Amino acid sequence: NGLGAFSDPSARQRLFSRSLLRAIGAAAEIPADPFSDSSPHLVDLKVAATFENGTAATVGVDFARGDGAREHLTYALVLERREWRIDDIGYALLGGENRTLRGMISR
C-alpha cells in the first residue's frame, strides 16, 4: 500500500511517540512518505543540526533531489521508554510554505 512504517504496527511502535501514534490512529488520511515528504529522486541526505535538552530533541535534515533542489525537514523527537521516538516532522517546502506531519493528519 506504499505507507511503509504506517502499515507496520511493529515499526510504528519503534518509530513514533505515543502521542503521535494516537494522532495517526485518528487520522482520516496519512501521507505516503512522511519521512522525506514524498520528494522525487532523493540523491543525498545531510543531517544539518541536532539539538537535545534531556527528553526532547530536534534533528534538521536536508534532502537533495535529483533536480538539484534541496528540501529541509525537522524531526521533533521525544525520549520515551528509554528510546528516541518521532513526535512530529516539520517540512520547509521549496515554495516557502511550512507544514507539519501533525498538521497534515489532523485535517
XYZ file of C-alpha atoms in Angstrom:
107
model
C 0.000 0.000 0.000
C 3.040 2.314 -0.015
C 2.627 3.524 3.570
C 5.832 1.920 4.864
C 6.097 2.270 8.644
C 2.480 3.400 8.880
C 1.284 -0.009 7.672
C 3.565 -1.973 10.013
C 2.398 -1.926 13.669
C 5.811 -3.029 14.954
C 7.597 -0.250 13.037
C 5.063 2.337 14.239
C 5.715 1.334 17.863
C 9.500 1.620 17.394
C 9.493 4.910 15.479
C 6.669 7.112 16.760
C 5.804 8.652 20.132
C 2.641 7.525 21.906
C 1.098 10.927 21.255
C 1.842 10.762 17.526
C 0.544 7.165 17.398
C -2.796 8.392 18.795
C -2.912 11.137 16.165
C -2.077 8.648 13.391
C -4.814 6.314 14.665
C -7.365 9.132 14.487
C -6.202 10.414 11.088
C -8.522 10.239 8.109
C -5.566 10.308 5.707
C -1.867 9.576 6.124
C 0.877 10.892 3.805
C 2.507 8.203 1.657
C 6.060 9.014 2.783
C 6.245 11.390 5.737
C 9.971 10.809 6.263
C 11.052 12.557 3.060
C 7.788 14.330 2.139
C 7.488 12.064 -0.941
C 10.244 14.043 -2.654
C 11.089 12.596 -6.059
C 14.550 11.234 -6.775
C 16.314 11.705 -3.457
C 20.049 11.635 -4.141
C 21.614 12.958 -0.927
C 20.824 13.315 2.757
C 22.622 15.525 5.267
C 21.942 15.922 8.955
C 22.053 19.709 9.265
C 21.678 20.265 13.013
C 20.784 18.347 16.149
C 19.647 19.847 19.458
C 18.799 17.914 22.618
C 17.570 19.080 26.017
C 17.016 15.978 28.137
C 13.762 14.407 26.957
C 13.246 16.314 23.698
C 15.399 16.779 20.618
C 15.214 18.174 17.111
C 17.125 16.925 14.109
C 17.340 19.024 10.960
C 17.795 17.091 7.740
C 18.441 18.335 4.209
C 17.414 16.172 1.273
C 18.921 16.786 -2.168
C 16.619 15.886 -5.030
C 17.660 14.697 -8.469
C 16.555 18.024 -9.965
C 19.133 19.911 -7.834
C 16.647 21.309 -5.323
C 17.058 20.781 -1.573
C 14.308 20.340 0.976
C 14.658 20.790 4.728
C 12.807 18.647 7.264
C 12.942 18.954 11.037
C 12.254 15.861 13.103
C 10.939 16.544 16.626
C 11.881 13.650 18.915
C 10.884 12.717 22.452
C 12.542 10.258 24.790
C 10.047 7.507 25.657
C 10.764 4.106 27.156
C 14.487 4.991 27.031
C 14.451 5.423 23.232
C 14.100 8.408 20.934
C 10.809 8.458 19.028
C 9.473 10.800 16.337
C 6.832 13.152 17.748
C 6.395 15.342 14.668
C 8.063 16.246 11.374
C 8.274 19.822 10.088
C 8.560 20.448 6.355
C 10.094 23.613 4.865
C 8.915 23.363 1.270
C 10.653 24.807 -1.759
C 7.913 27.398 -2.354
C 8.373 28.833 1.152
C 5.389 27.018 2.671
C 5.847 25.286 6.020
C 3.780 22.409 7.391
C 3.975 19.600 9.919
C 3.047 15.930 9.909
C 0.638 16.524 12.797
C -0.980 19.360 10.875
C -1.399 17.222 7.757
C -3.005 14.296 9.579
C -5.279 16.424 11.772
C -7.263 17.800 8.839
